[in-house]
Amino acid sequence: MKYIDEFQDPDLARRLLDEIHSGVTRPWALMEVCGGQTHTIIRHGIDQLLPDQVELIHGPGCPVCVTPLDVIDKALEIASRPEVIFCSFGDMLRVPGTNRDLFQVRGEGGDVRVVYSPLDALRIAQSNPGREVVFFGIGFETTAPPNAMTVYQARKLGIPNFSLLVSHVRVPPAIEAIMQSPSCRVQAFLAAGHVCSVMGVDEYPELAERFRVPIVVTGFEPLDILEGVRRTVLQLERGEHTVDNAYPRAVRPEGNLAARAMLEDVFEVTDRAWRGIGVIPDSGWRLSERYRDYDAEHRFSVTGIDTKEPAECRSGEVLQGLLKPHECEAFGTTCTPRNPLGATMVSSEGACAAYYLYRRLDLTTASTPTAASAPSAASVASREASPVV
């Protein structure tokens, strides 16, 4: 297949669904560790087409959602300073801090700008030598390389008024933390293909062997998800637990060596707090000593910030896969994309946003159809895209 529409082919989707239905003999719980995959699953109704025995659990795969509250509050504090131009991707602006968000800071006079690349922020710093320019660097292994490259360029070009507020996290330690949780029900993982396109798959075999769980690297189109589920179920039914690359068009075993070298130069591994989950050892990056002068947290000495999550927000349980979004009492009522209680409702990759956007609003859903009686996959795989929240 060469074109995107081929990865939404309803006939191929039906064949994959038939194989999954015919191959399942017992209940299995699979976790997708990517918010983009979650949106594909909910948008196309993939979870409703799978057999009753296959449950998809939404994991902490949304980079905006897992950015800890104290980092959000530090961003708000820095962005409020008159000498600062604060740059961010747009989906961070409505993420709630303890008392406000970046939109409110901008409304109060803060110079908060939406950019489409960290290099845009670097150019703003070059054009405004009398101002401090800060870029909000969040995300998984996918967005870390361009942020690392931007810091590298700032140092190389001698641009002193640029800095990075870092909140980067790593997927493998999160998988380890999930499997070590006493409440864990996960029996297999659909690994995020874009993360593995950068980092490769080196860190996954040890996890698969230690916890005896299949890990299948999966893409983001409907057929990618279905093929990932098919391979995962096949391993589970056979009692196997290996790493399987179902996304070879983008993922090489070694990943992107140039990107990995840039990460090793600019960042160093550190413990990192995940919003709604807590601190996971070795699960994040911070700027290495060589680039510490470009660390906004150090440059602006943002300390002593007290944070407080809304008591009624259960996004932490959603991020851990313990709760489906529509099972939260606040979902769709006191918590909406316009007035979110937590980041999972406002982020374009958040599970709550997916359920709200694609109208999964009710606690009771129709029973999952069998392979023989399921509606045509054409009605699912070819649905038109809705606007991103």
Coordinates of C-alpha atoms in Angstrom, one line a residue, residues 93-96 100-101 103-104 330 332-347 352-353 356-357 359 388-389:
L93 CA -2.7 27.2 25.8
R94 CA -5.9 25.9 27.4
V95 CA -4.4 23.2 29.6
P96 CA -5.4 24.2 33.1
R100 CA -5.5 29.7 35.2
D101 CA -4.1 28.7 31.8
F103 CA -4.9 31.9 27.4
Q104 CA -5.7 33.8 30.5
A330 CA -17.7 15.5 35.4
G332 CA -19.4 16.4 29.4
T333 CA -21.0 18.4 32.2
T334 CA -18.7 20.5 34.4
C335 CA -15.7 19.4 32.2
T336 CA -15.8 20.2 28.5
P337 CA -13.2 21.2 25.9
R338 CA -14.1 24.9 26.4
N339 CA -13.9 24.6 30.2
P340 CA -11.7 21.6 31.0
L341 CA -10.9 20.4 34.4
G342 CA -7.9 18.4 33.2
A343 CA -5.6 18.2 30.2
T344 CA -7.2 14.9 28.9
M345 CA -10.2 17.0 27.9
V346 CA -8.4 19.8 26.1
S347 CA -5.5 18.1 24.3
C352 CA -11.5 12.6 27.2
A353 CA -11.3 14.9 24.2
Y356 CA -16.3 14.1 23.7
L357 CA -15.4 14.9 20.0
R359 CA -19.8 11.6 20.9
V388 CA -9.7 18.8 16.2
V389 CA -10.8 20.2 19.6

